[in-house]
Short mmCIF file of C-alpha atoms (C1' of nucleotides) in Angstrom, two decimals:
data_model
loop_
_atom_site.label_atom_id
_atom_site.label_comp_id
_atom_site.label_asym_id
_atom_site.label_seq_id
_atom_site.Cartn_x
_atom_site.Cartn_y
_atom_site.Cartn_z
CA UNK P 1 28.72 52.75 140.53
CA UNK P 2 28.68 55.93 138.47
CA UNK P 3 31.56 57.05 136.30
CA UNK P 4 32.22 60.07 138.48
CA UNK P 5 35.87 60.14 139.45
CA UNK P 6 37.05 62.60 142.09
CA UNK P 7 40.35 63.14 143.79
CA UNK P 8 42.03 64.85 146.67
CA UNK P 9 45.62 65.75 145.87
CA UNK P 10 47.52 67.13 148.84
CA UNK P 11 51.14 68.12 148.78
CA UNK P 12 53.09 66.43 151.59
CA UNK P 13 54.92 69.49 152.82
CA UNK P 14 53.13 69.60 156.18
CA UNK P 15 50.18 68.21 158.11
CA UNK P 16 46.61 68.11 156.82
CA UNK P 17 45.08 71.46 157.66
CA UNK P 18 41.49 72.57 158.07
CA UNK P 19 41.16 73.88 154.54
CA UNK P 20 42.58 70.77 152.93
CA UNK P 21 40.36 68.62 155.10
CA UNK P 22 37.28 70.41 153.88
CA UNK P 23 38.31 70.00 150.26
CA UNK P 24 38.90 66.32 150.90
CA UNK P 25 35.54 66.05 152.67
CA UNK P 26 33.60 67.64 149.82
CA UNK P 27 35.25 65.29 147.34
CA UNK P 28 34.53 62.33 149.58
CA UNK P 29 30.90 63.28 150.16
CA UNK P 30 30.14 63.76 146.49
CA UNK P 31 31.93 60.55 145.53
CA UNK P 32 29.90 58.62 148.08
CA UNK P 33 26.66 60.29 147.18
CA UNK P 34 27.05 59.67 143.47
CA UNK P 35 28.62 56.25 144.01
CA UNK P 36 31.67 57.43 142.15
CA UNK P 37 35.33 56.82 142.87
CA UNK P 38 37.40 58.86 145.32
CA UNK P 39 41.10 58.87 144.61
CA UNK P 40 43.96 60.03 146.79
CA UNK P 41 47.03 61.34 145.05
CA UNK P 42 50.12 62.63 146.77
CA UNK P 43 51.61 65.59 144.90
CA UNK P 44 55.26 65.24 145.74
CA UNK P 45 56.98 66.56 142.66
CA UNK P 46 58.87 69.01 144.83
CA UNK P 47 61.25 66.37 146.09
CA UNK P 48 63.11 68.78 148.33
CA UNK P 49 60.08 69.81 150.38
CA UNK P 50 58.06 66.61 150.42
CA UNK P 51 58.51 64.31 153.40
CA UNK P 52 57.33 60.88 154.43
CA UNK P 53 56.31 62.34 157.81
CA UNK P 54 53.89 64.62 156.04
CA UNK P 55 52.47 61.78 154.00
CA UNK P 56 51.92 59.78 157.18
CA UNK P 57 50.36 62.76 158.93
CA UNK P 58 47.94 63.37 156.08
CA UNK P 59 46.97 59.69 155.88
CA UNK P 60 46.46 59.58 159.63
CA UNK P 61 44.27 62.69 159.62
CA UNK P 62 42.12 61.40 156.78
CA UNK P 63 41.67 58.11 158.56
CA UNK P 64 40.69 59.91 161.76
CA UNK P 65 38.08 61.94 159.90
CA UNK P 66 36.77 58.80 158.25
CA UNK P 67 37.62 59.91 154.72
CA UNK P 68 38.43 56.63 153.05
CA UNK P 69 39.48 56.51 149.42
CA UNK P 70 38.77 53.97 146.73
CA UNK P 71 42.06 54.29 144.87
CA UNK P 72 45.55 55.31 145.83
CA UNK P 73 47.43 56.81 147.35
CA UNK P 74 49.23 57.40 144.09
CA UNK P 75 52.57 59.17 144.34
CA UNK P 76 53.65 61.54 141.64
CA UNK P 77 57.26 60.79 142.47
CA UNK P 78 56.59 57.30 141.08
CA UNK P 79 55.39 58.67 137.79
CA UNK P 80 58.27 60.83 136.57
CA UNK P 81 58.78 58.63 133.48
CA UNK P 82 55.23 59.37 132.37
CA UNK P 83 55.70 63.11 132.82
CA UNK P 84 58.99 63.03 130.94
CA UNK P 85 57.32 61.35 128.01
CA UNK P 86 54.51 63.90 128.03
CA UNK P 87 56.96 66.79 128.10
CA UNK P 88 58.76 65.24 125.15
CA UNK P 89 55.46 64.86 123.35
CA UNK P 90 54.78 68.59 123.67
CA UNK P 91 58.31 69.41 122.63
CA UNK P 92 57.94 67.19 119.56
CA UNK P 93 54.63 68.78 118.68
CA UNK P 94 56.18 72.21 118.98
CA UNK P 95 53.81 73.08 121.81
CA UNK P 96 56.57 73.55 124.34
CA UNK P 97 60.09 74.90 124.16
CA UNK P 98 63.37 75.02 126.02
CA UNK P 99 64.05 78.23 127.88
CA UNK P 100 67.57 79.23 128.80
CA UNK P 101 66.80 82.33 130.77
CA UNK P 102 68.56 82.33 134.11
CA UNK P 103 66.96 82.81 137.49
CA UNK P 104 68.56 86.25 137.71
CA UNK P 105 67.20 87.33 134.35
CA UNK P 106 63.72 86.17 135.29
CA UNK P 107 63.82 87.98 138.62
CA UNK P 108 64.88 91.17 136.86
CA UNK P 109 62.09 90.85 134.29
CA UNK P 110 59.51 90.22 136.96
CA UNK P 111 60.59 93.22 138.92
CA UNK P 112 60.58 95.44 135.86
CA UNK P 113 57.09 94.30 134.86
CA UNK P 114 55.76 94.88 138.33
CA UNK P 115 57.34 98.31 138.45
CA UNK P 116 55.80 99.36 135.15
CA UNK P 117 52.39 98.44 136.49
CA UNK P 118 51.85 95.21 134.62
CA UNK P 119 51.47 91.58 135.47
CA UNK P 120 54.87 90.02 136.24
CA UNK P 121 54.68 87.36 133.57
CA UNK P 122 57.37 85.75 131.46
CA UNK P 123 58.09 87.80 128.35
CA UNK P 124 58.67 84.87 126.01
CA UNK P 125 62.29 85.58 125.21
CA UNK P 126 63.09 81.94 124.42
CA UNK P 127 59.82 81.15 122.70
CA UNK P 128 61.24 81.86 119.26
CA UNK P 129 64.82 80.96 120.05
CA UNK P 130 66.04 78.08 117.92
CA UNK P 131 69.07 76.89 119.84
CA UNK P 132 70.89 77.13 123.12
CA UNK P 133 73.23 80.00 123.83
CA UNK P 134 75.82 77.44 124.90
CA UNK P 135 75.84 73.73 124.01
CA UNK P 136 75.31 72.43 127.54
CA UNK P 137 73.47 75.37 129.02
CA UNK P 138 70.83 74.39 131.58
CA UNK P 139 67.25 74.90 130.49
CA UNK P 140 63.69 74.59 131.66
CA UNK P 141 60.80 73.59 129.44
CA UNK P 142 57.94 76.01 129.00
CA UNK P 143 54.47 75.37 127.65
CA UNK P 144 53.38 77.62 124.81
CA UNK P 145 50.26 79.21 126.20
CA UNK P 146 47.84 80.78 123.76
CA UNK P 147 48.21 84.57 123.73
CA UNK P 148 45.09 85.47 121.85
CA UNK P 149 41.42 84.91 122.43
CA UNK P 150 39.97 83.85 125.75
CA UNK P 151 39.62 80.78 127.88
CA UNK P 152 36.29 80.13 129.54
CA UNK P 153 35.14 77.37 131.81
CA UNK P 154 31.94 76.88 133.73
CA UNK P 155 32.77 76.42 137.36
CA UNK P 156 30.27 74.17 139.13
CA UNK P 157 30.23 76.51 142.10
CA UNK P 158 31.02 79.94 140.72
CA UNK P 159 29.49 79.75 137.25
CA UNK P 160 31.22 80.87 134.03
CA UNK P 161 34.71 82.32 134.43
CA UNK P 162 36.55 83.91 131.54
CA UNK P 163 40.20 84.93 131.21
CA UNK P 164 41.77 86.75 128.32
CA UNK P 165 44.63 84.62 127.07
CA UNK P 166 46.94 87.62 126.92
CA UNK P 167 46.97 87.36 130.72
CA UNK P 168 48.72 84.00 130.47
CA UNK P 169 52.42 83.49 130.15
CA UNK P 170 54.43 80.44 129.18
CA UNK P 171 54.71 78.53 132.40
CA UNK P 172 57.52 76.19 133.27
CA UNK P 173 56.50 72.54 133.04
CA UNK P 174 59.92 71.01 133.62
CA UNK P 175 62.61 72.40 135.88
CA UNK P 176 66.27 72.60 134.95
CA UNK P 177 66.88 69.50 137.08
CA UNK P 178 64.49 67.59 134.85
CA UNK P 179 61.62 67.30 137.34
CA UNK P 180 58.14 68.37 136.26
CA UNK P 181 56.11 71.12 137.93
CA UNK P 182 52.67 71.18 139.49
CA UNK P 183 50.62 72.86 136.77
CA UNK P 184 51.77 70.24 134.30
CA UNK P 185 51.61 67.04 136.32
CA UNK P 186 48.22 67.93 137.74
CA UNK P 187 46.86 67.99 134.19
CA UNK P 188 48.59 64.78 133.15
CA UNK P 189 47.49 62.92 136.25
CA UNK P 190 43.94 64.17 136.39
CA UNK P 191 43.54 63.18 132.76
CA UNK P 192 45.38 59.86 133.01
CA UNK P 193 43.45 58.94 136.14
CA UNK P 194 40.18 59.75 134.44
CA UNK P 195 39.22 62.51 136.86
CA UNK P 196 36.14 64.16 135.41
CA UNK P 197 35.34 66.65 138.15
CA UNK P 198 38.03 68.54 140.00
CA UNK P 199 36.93 69.90 143.36
CA UNK P 200 39.72 71.99 144.79
CA UNK P 201 40.42 75.25 146.62
CA UNK P 202 39.54 78.65 145.30
CA UNK P 203 43.22 79.53 145.10
CA UNK P 204 43.42 77.39 141.97
CA UNK P 205 40.93 79.40 139.93
CA UNK P 206 43.79 81.31 138.35
CA UNK P 207 45.60 78.10 137.44
CA UNK P 208 42.62 76.72 135.58
CA UNK P 209 42.98 78.82 132.38
CA UNK P 210 46.65 77.83 132.26
CA UNK P 211 45.79 74.16 132.61
CA UNK P 212 42.94 73.99 130.12
CA UNK P 213 45.18 74.61 127.05
CA UNK P 214 47.44 71.81 128.26
CA UNK P 215 44.57 69.34 128.25
CA UNK P 216 43.93 70.31 124.68
CA UNK P 217 47.59 70.19 123.71
CA UNK P 218 47.90 66.66 125.06
CA UNK P 219 44.67 65.52 123.47
CA UNK P 220 42.88 65.05 126.77
CA UNK P 221 39.28 65.78 127.51
CA UNK P 222 38.80 68.80 129.75
CA UNK P 223 37.22 67.89 133.10
CA UNK P 224 34.68 69.93 135.03
CA UNK P 225 35.87 72.21 137.80
CA UNK P 226 34.39 73.20 141.16
CA UNK P 227 36.37 75.71 143.19
CA UNK P 228 35.45 75.84 146.84
CA UNK P 229 36.03 79.12 148.69
CA UNK P 230 38.88 79.59 151.13
CA UNK P 231 38.63 79.42 154.89
CA UNK P 232 39.65 82.63 156.63
CA UNK P 233 40.69 83.48 160.17
CA UNK P 234 38.79 85.83 162.47
CA UNK P 235 40.59 88.82 160.94
CA UNK P 236 39.52 87.70 157.47
CA UNK P 237 43.01 86.91 156.39
CA UNK P 238 43.83 83.46 155.14
CA UNK P 239 43.62 80.92 157.95
CA UNK P 240 47.06 80.33 159.39
CA UNK P 241 48.79 79.26 162.56
CA UNK P 242 48.38 82.60 164.23
CA UNK P 243 44.62 82.01 164.23
CA UNK P 244 45.12 78.96 166.45
CA UNK P 245 45.24 75.31 165.54
CA UNK P 246 44.99 74.65 161.81
CA UNK P 247 46.10 71.05 161.87
CA UNK P 248 43.33 68.48 161.85
CA UNK P 249 45.17 66.29 164.32
CA UNK P 250 45.63 69.19 166.73
CA UNK P 251 41.88 69.02 167.23
CA UNK P 252 42.08 65.35 168.03
CA UNK P 253 44.69 66.17 170.66
CA UNK P 254 42.50 68.91 172.07
CA UNK P 255 39.73 66.43 172.66
CA UNK P 256 37.54 66.98 169.64
CA UNK P 257 35.51 64.19 168.07
CA UNK P 258 35.99 63.59 164.35
CA UNK P 259 32.25 63.78 163.70
CA UNK P 260 32.21 67.28 165.22
CA UNK P 261 34.98 68.51 162.91
CA UNK P 262 33.38 66.84 159.91
CA UNK P 263 30.01 68.40 160.75
CA UNK P 264 31.61 71.80 161.28
CA UNK P 265 33.66 71.73 158.09
CA UNK P 266 30.67 70.63 156.05
CA UNK P 267 28.54 73.48 157.36
CA UNK P 268 31.27 76.03 156.70
CA UNK P 269 30.46 76.99 153.16
CA UNK P 270 27.68 74.52 152.58
CA UNK P 271 24.16 74.37 153.93
CA UNK P 272 20.98 72.39 153.79
CA UNK P 273 18.29 74.81 154.89
CA UNK P 274 18.48 75.55 158.59
CA UNK P 275 19.85 72.19 159.62
CA UNK P 276 22.98 72.31 161.78
CA UNK P 277 23.58 68.74 162.85
CA UNK P 278 24.56 66.17 160.27
CA UNK P 279 25.93 62.68 160.63
CA UNK P 280 28.35 61.51 157.94
CA UNK P 281 25.57 59.37 156.46
CA UNK P 282 23.28 62.35 156.30
CA UNK P 283 25.97 64.49 154.70
CA UNK P 284 26.50 61.88 152.03
CA UNK P 285 22.79 61.80 151.39
CA UNK P 286 22.28 65.56 151.31
CA UNK P 287 25.50 67.05 149.98
CA UNK P 288 25.42 68.85 146.69
CA UNK P 289 27.69 71.33 144.93
CA UNK P 290 24.70 73.58 144.25
CA UNK P 291 24.45 74.41 147.94
CA UNK P 292 28.11 75.29 148.35
CA UNK P 293 28.55 79.01 148.95
CA UNK P 294 30.68 81.20 146.76
CA UNK P 295 32.27 83.53 149.30
CA UNK P 296 35.13 82.75 151.64
CA UNK P 297 34.12 81.82 155.19
CA UNK P 298 35.55 82.66 158.58
CA UNK P 299 36.54 79.76 160.79
CA UNK P 300 34.59 79.98 164.04
CA UNK P 301 36.13 77.92 166.86
CA UNK P 302 33.17 78.61 169.16
CA UNK P 303 30.76 76.88 166.85
CA UNK P 304 33.09 73.92 166.46
CA UNK P 305 33.24 73.71 170.24
CA UNK P 306 29.44 73.79 170.46
CA UNK P 307 29.18 70.97 167.94
CA UNK P 308 31.77 69.00 169.85
CA UNK P 309 29.78 69.47 173.04
CA UNK P 310 26.73 68.23 171.18
CA UNK P 311 28.46 65.06 170.02
CA UNK P 312 29.89 64.42 173.47
CA UNK P 313 26.47 64.88 174.99
CA UNK P 314 24.83 62.45 172.58
CA UNK P 315 27.73 60.06 172.09
CA UNK P 316 27.88 56.43 173.12
CA UNK P 317 29.40 56.32 176.63
CA UNK P 318 31.34 53.15 175.94
CA UNK P 319 33.00 54.66 172.89
CA UNK P 320 33.69 57.93 174.68
CA UNK P 321 35.18 55.98 177.57
CA UNK P 322 37.63 54.24 175.30
CA UNK P 323 38.62 57.57 173.74
CA UNK P 324 38.91 59.17 177.15
CA UNK P 325 41.47 56.71 178.49
CA UNK P 326 44.23 58.36 176.52
CA UNK P 327 43.33 61.79 177.89
CA UNK P 328 43.25 60.49 181.46
CA UNK P 329 46.64 58.93 180.90
CA UNK P 330 47.97 62.33 179.92
CA UNK P 331 46.88 63.52 183.38
CA UNK P 332 48.73 60.59 184.89
CA UNK P 333 45.57 58.73 185.75
CA UNK P 334 44.84 55.06 185.29
CA UNK P 335 41.33 53.65 185.42
CA UNK P 336 41.94 50.00 186.30
CA UNK P 337 41.25 50.32 190.00
CA UNK P 338 38.65 53.03 189.81
CA UNK P 339 34.96 53.17 188.96
CA UNK P 340 33.64 51.96 185.62
CA UNK P 341 34.74 54.51 183.07
CA UNK P 342 31.60 54.50 180.97
CA UNK P 343 29.53 55.14 184.10
CA UNK P 344 31.87 58.04 184.85
CA UNK P 345 31.46 59.32 181.30
CA UNK P 346 27.69 59.36 181.68
CA UNK P 347 27.99 61.75 184.63
CA UNK P 348 30.18 64.10 182.60
CA UNK P 349 28.64 64.10 179.13
CA UNK P 350 26.48 67.14 179.76
CA UNK P 351 29.22 69.19 181.32
CA UNK P 352 32.27 68.58 179.15
CA UNK P 353 32.75 70.19 175.77
CA UNK P 354 35.93 68.32 174.90
CA UNK P 355 37.55 65.08 175.98
CA UNK P 356 40.20 67.18 177.67
CA UNK P 357 37.55 68.84 179.81
CA UNK P 358 35.97 65.47 180.45
CA UNK P 359 39.25 64.01 181.63
CA UNK P 360 39.74 66.93 183.98
CA UNK P 361 36.22 66.48 185.27
CA UNK P 362 36.79 62.76 185.74
CA UNK P 363 40.06 63.14 187.60
CA UNK P 364 38.55 63.08 191.09
CA UNK P 365 37.06 59.65 190.46
CA UNK P 366 40.49 58.16 189.90
CA UNK P 367 42.85 60.03 192.17
CA UNK P 368 43.87 57.84 195.08
CA UNK P 369 43.84 60.82 197.43
CA UNK P 370 41.24 63.57 197.43
CA UNK P 371 42.88 66.84 196.50
CA UNK P 372 41.13 69.38 198.65
CA UNK P 373 40.67 72.87 197.37
CA UNK P 374 41.57 75.12 200.31
CA UNK P 375 38.89 77.70 199.72
CA UNK P 376 36.22 75.06 199.24
CA UNK P 377 37.20 73.35 202.49
CA UNK P 378 37.25 76.61 204.40
CA UNK P 379 33.87 77.58 203.11
CA UNK P 380 31.90 74.33 203.13
CA UNK P 381 33.69 71.64 205.12
CA UNK P 382 33.18 73.38 208.44
CA UNK P 383 32.90 71.89 211.92
CA UNK P 384 29.10 72.11 211.97
CA UNK P 385 29.01 69.65 209.08
CA UNK P 386 30.44 66.88 211.21
CA UNK P 387 27.00 65.78 212.30
CA UNK P 388 25.30 65.49 208.90
CA UNK P 389 28.36 63.86 207.33
CA UNK P 390 28.55 61.36 210.17
CA UNK P 391 24.85 60.68 209.70
CA UNK P 392 25.33 60.22 205.97
CA UNK P 393 28.23 57.88 206.61
CA UNK P 394 26.09 55.75 208.93
CA UNK P 395 23.21 55.63 206.50
CA UNK P 396 25.41 54.75 203.56
CA UNK P 397 27.17 52.07 205.58
CA UNK P 398 23.76 50.62 206.24
CA UNK P 399 22.65 51.04 202.62
CA UNK P 400 22.23 47.62 201.08
CA UNK P 401 21.20 48.68 197.61
CA UNK P 402 23.88 50.94 196.16
CA UNK P 403 21.79 52.51 193.46
CA UNK P 404 19.95 55.75 192.84
CA UNK P 405 17.00 54.95 195.09
CA UNK P 406 19.06 53.53 197.91
CA UNK P 407 21.39 56.52 197.90
CA UNK P 408 18.52 58.99 197.75
CA UNK P 409 17.01 57.27 200.76
CA UNK P 410 20.26 57.59 202.67
CA UNK P 411 20.41 61.32 202.00
CA UNK P 412 16.74 61.66 202.91
CA UNK P 413 17.39 59.99 206.22
CA UNK P 414 20.10 62.51 207.02
CA UNK P 415 17.57 65.28 206.57
CA UNK P 416 15.14 63.49 208.85
CA UNK P 417 17.76 62.88 211.53
CA UNK P 418 19.42 66.29 211.53
CA UNK P 419 16.66 68.54 210.22
CA UNK P 420 19.08 69.83 207.60
CA UNK P 421 18.00 70.03 204.02
CA UNK P 422 20.29 68.86 201.25
CA UNK P 423 21.15 72.47 200.43
CA UNK P 424 22.70 72.77 203.88
CA UNK P 425 25.01 69.81 203.84
CA UNK P 426 25.25 68.84 200.15
CA UNK P 427 28.13 71.18 199.35
CA UNK P 428 30.08 69.77 202.31
CA UNK P 429 29.56 66.25 201.04
CA UNK P 430 30.72 67.35 197.61
CA UNK P 431 33.91 68.81 198.99
CA UNK P 432 34.47 65.65 201.01
CA UNK P 433 34.10 63.38 197.98
CA UNK P 434 35.44 65.53 195.18
CA UNK P 435 37.72 68.02 196.88
CA UNK P 436 36.16 71.02 195.17
CA UNK P 437 32.85 72.70 194.54
CA UNK P 438 32.02 71.59 191.03
CA UNK P 439 31.08 68.09 190.03
CA UNK P 440 28.21 66.07 188.63
CA UNK P 441 25.12 65.71 190.81
CA UNK P 442 26.06 64.59 194.30
CA UNK P 443 23.87 61.49 194.23
CA UNK P 444 25.38 60.44 190.92
CA UNK P 445 28.86 60.99 192.31
CA UNK P 446 28.11 58.79 195.30
CA UNK P 447 26.66 56.06 193.12
CA UNK P 448 29.40 56.03 190.50
CA UNK P 449 32.35 56.63 192.82
CA UNK P 450 31.32 53.43 194.59
CA UNK P 451 30.73 52.33 198.13
CA UNK P 452 34.28 51.79 199.35
CA UNK P 453 35.67 55.03 197.97
CA UNK P 454 32.71 57.04 199.23
CA UNK P 455 32.89 55.62 202.73
CA UNK P 456 36.64 56.12 202.88
CA UNK P 457 36.41 59.71 201.73
CA UNK P 458 33.61 60.51 204.16
CA UNK P 459 35.60 59.07 207.05
CA UNK P 460 38.61 61.06 205.98
CA UNK P 461 36.52 64.22 205.95
CA UNK P 462 35.26 63.47 209.44
CA UNK P 463 38.86 63.10 210.61
CA UNK P 464 39.59 66.46 209.07
CA UNK P 465 36.72 68.00 211.00
CA UNK P 466 37.76 66.62 214.35
"C1'" G C 1 50.21 97.21 140.14
"C1'" U C 2 47.45 93.61 136.84
"C1'" C C 3 43.94 89.77 136.51
"C1'" C C 4 40.22 86.52 138.75
"C1'" C C 5 36.59 85.61 142.51
"C1'" U C 6 33.24 87.57 146.09
"C1'" A C 7 29.48 90.71 149.18
"C1'" U C 8 22.45 89.15 154.20
"C1'" C C 9 23.22 89.88 161.90
"C1'" G C 10 30.21 89.98 165.20
"C1'" U C 11 30.54 84.70 162.82
"C1'" C C 12 28.25 80.37 159.86
"C1'" U C 13 24.03 80.75 156.95
"C1'" A C 14 18.28 80.45 154.84
"C1'" G C 15 15.93 83.50 151.28
"C1'" C C 16 18.28 85.46 145.60
"C1'" C C 17 18.26 81.57 139.82
"C1'" C C 18 11.72 81.58 139.18
"C1'" G C 19 10.82 90.07 142.18
"C1'" G C 20 5.48 90.74 146.30
"C1'" C C 21 4.44 85.18 151.36
"C1'" C C 22 10.86 89.12 154.30
"C1'" C C 23 9.68 96.11 158.34
"C1'" A C 24 14.43 89.22 156.43
"C1'" G C 25 14.29 83.01 159.19
"C1'" G C 26 17.80 79.51 161.80
"C1'" A C 27 22.57 78.48 164.38
"C1'" C C 28 27.12 80.01 167.30
"C1'" A C 29 28.59 83.89 170.49
"C1'" C C 30 26.66 87.68 173.78
"C1'" C C 31 22.76 89.65 177.38
"C1'" G C 32 18.38 88.65 180.62
"C1'" G C 33 15.04 85.03 182.94
"C1'" C C 34 13.40 79.96 184.41
"C1'" C C 35 15.13 75.18 186.23
"C1'" U C 36 18.86 73.84 190.10
"C1'" U C 37 22.63 71.33 196.46
"C1'" U C 38 27.61 73.05 192.72
"C1'" C C 39 29.18 73.34 187.66
"C1'" A C 40 26.82 72.38 183.49
"C1'" C C 41 22.58 70.68 180.30
"C1'" G C 42 17.86 72.21 179.03
"C1'" C C 43 13.87 75.78 178.28
"C1'" C C 44 12.01 80.92 177.43
"C1'" G C 45 13.10 85.87 175.90
"C1'" G C 46 16.42 89.80 173.99
"C1'" C C 47 20.33 92.24 171.05
"C1'" G C 48 21.73 92.02 166.00
"C1'" A C 49 22.25 92.18 158.93
"C1'" C C 50 20.17 92.84 153.10
"C1'" G C 51 27.97 97.59 152.11
"C1'" G C 52 26.92 102.52 149.19
"C1'" G C 53 24.88 104.89 144.86
"C1'" G C 54 22.21 104.74 140.49
"C1'" G C 55 18.67 102.30 137.46
"C1'" U C 56 14.41 98.57 135.81
"C1'" U C 57 9.47 97.78 138.11
"C1'" C C 58 3.11 99.20 140.73
"C1'" G C 59 6.73 96.61 143.93
"C1'" A C 60 13.87 94.63 144.81
"C1'" A C 61 17.58 91.33 149.82
"C1'" U C 62 16.07 89.20 145.15
"C1'" C C 63 17.21 91.76 138.09
"C1'" C C 64 21.09 95.44 135.64
"C1'" C C 65 25.27 99.10 136.11
"C1'" C C 66 28.98 101.77 138.90
"C1'" C C 67 31.66 102.42 143.44
"C1'" U C 68 33.54 100.48 147.83
"C1'" G C 69 35.01 96.52 150.97
"C1'" G C 70 37.02 91.48 151.39
"C1'" G C 71 39.67 87.24 149.37
"C1'" G C 72 42.84 84.90 145.80
"C1'" A C 73 46.56 84.56 141.87
"C1'" C C 74 50.75 86.55 139.43
"C1'" G C 75 57.29 80.96 141.89
"C1'" C C 76 62.49 76.40 138.34
"C1'" C C 77 55.81 75.91 145.57
"C1'" A C 78 51.62 73.10 145.22
#
RNA sequence: GUCCCUAUCGUCUAGCCCGGCCCAGGACACCGGCCUUUCACGCCGGCGACGGGGGUUCGAAUCCCCCUGGGGACGCCA
């Protein structure tokens, strides 16, 4: 166990999205690799927007991805007493002050600043004010940011980053309703929880120079920072719903495997030479901040799909079968009275890219009635196929070893008896058994579909041809 | 607008720190071929990039500067 302490700190105002998942993954991987501690903290100081549903959704998504944490989840809403005390401490030290400016005044100042071409920061009106305008006037508490000199930190991904302190304004650390704000509680909690490396999204780079003085003001040690680049949509704007699914669990519903998403997310912005395929174990072994890229990356659904196809192709059929059941159920199909599902999976692994596609491909095995595709029937299940199908039926009825060799022999016999090669009558058999023109190999279909169902469907096809 | 970050194929990236092995390698996608009873898988091949301009150097994708492009932040959200 090393003393490395990392955290993922989502805000429960929605589901876990792709970007958050990657941040969580990087934290998880480094914690595992360095045998440190991975902490989950729920940042729910915005009581109005935080919901239990979101918390549950985030927890569920992390569990699905396999991102387990060593401590937590801690809830900031449970820690308001601590924050209150810390605000008071700053007030007592003269490092924070009450601000009585109203929302309207602030809006006006912001607008004016923006109009005059400057940064819309707070002008410090109340910084030197000694007392309230009115005895019971509502106030917020602001932190006295340094206004001179510069603040520099060495980002573990981006290198040294320097801000001039005159860019900073006095940010609000406690709202007029008494609740604390993000930039303050994140410092208190990261320090109190002993976090020594903060891996978070790029969008927080600008918050870092505002947070560093607070660590100092509260007598905390400043942690290290590593800001991972954003994930963009195809149009290079920040990834959002209009780019398609951004929720981790939406991918589960679309038939993606968690290892595919994990692999994809890891490779988006991180690399290990030319290697593309990584198991979670391998990621833990090989991950390092040094190999994380510095530029934002575009989310590429095609590559995710390719990875998913890879993991379906190489996955354990029994496991895939158990995952597939749910997707078959969505199609209204039950597997109890049909062929063995893992045998079915084996016939589909190379031709399905998602579990949704696999379920669709497996449907014909489980439908009680063959659903004939009209065009396929018209084209392939023609009267001249009566003879070879009848021959196949006879040979399969007589087949006493229902396995690959036995079935091959039955087909071979049809060719001998009718002089027709497989290419001539195979498509007709496929339509008879499947209903359409695409399916796994015809011999496999016969074997896996099973004797009774095959014979029944062949007889039904013969009836159709009469 | 101001500040911060960033820049290799359409996309993800290797190479950049420690200049020559790079007329730039891999992957996805795309195109062509092979395999094949279907659909796929697989295999082989192709297309395709160092944003621009200045330096430094015998030599720059690699070092420096400027420009441009892209992203982010600027909230009593996180």
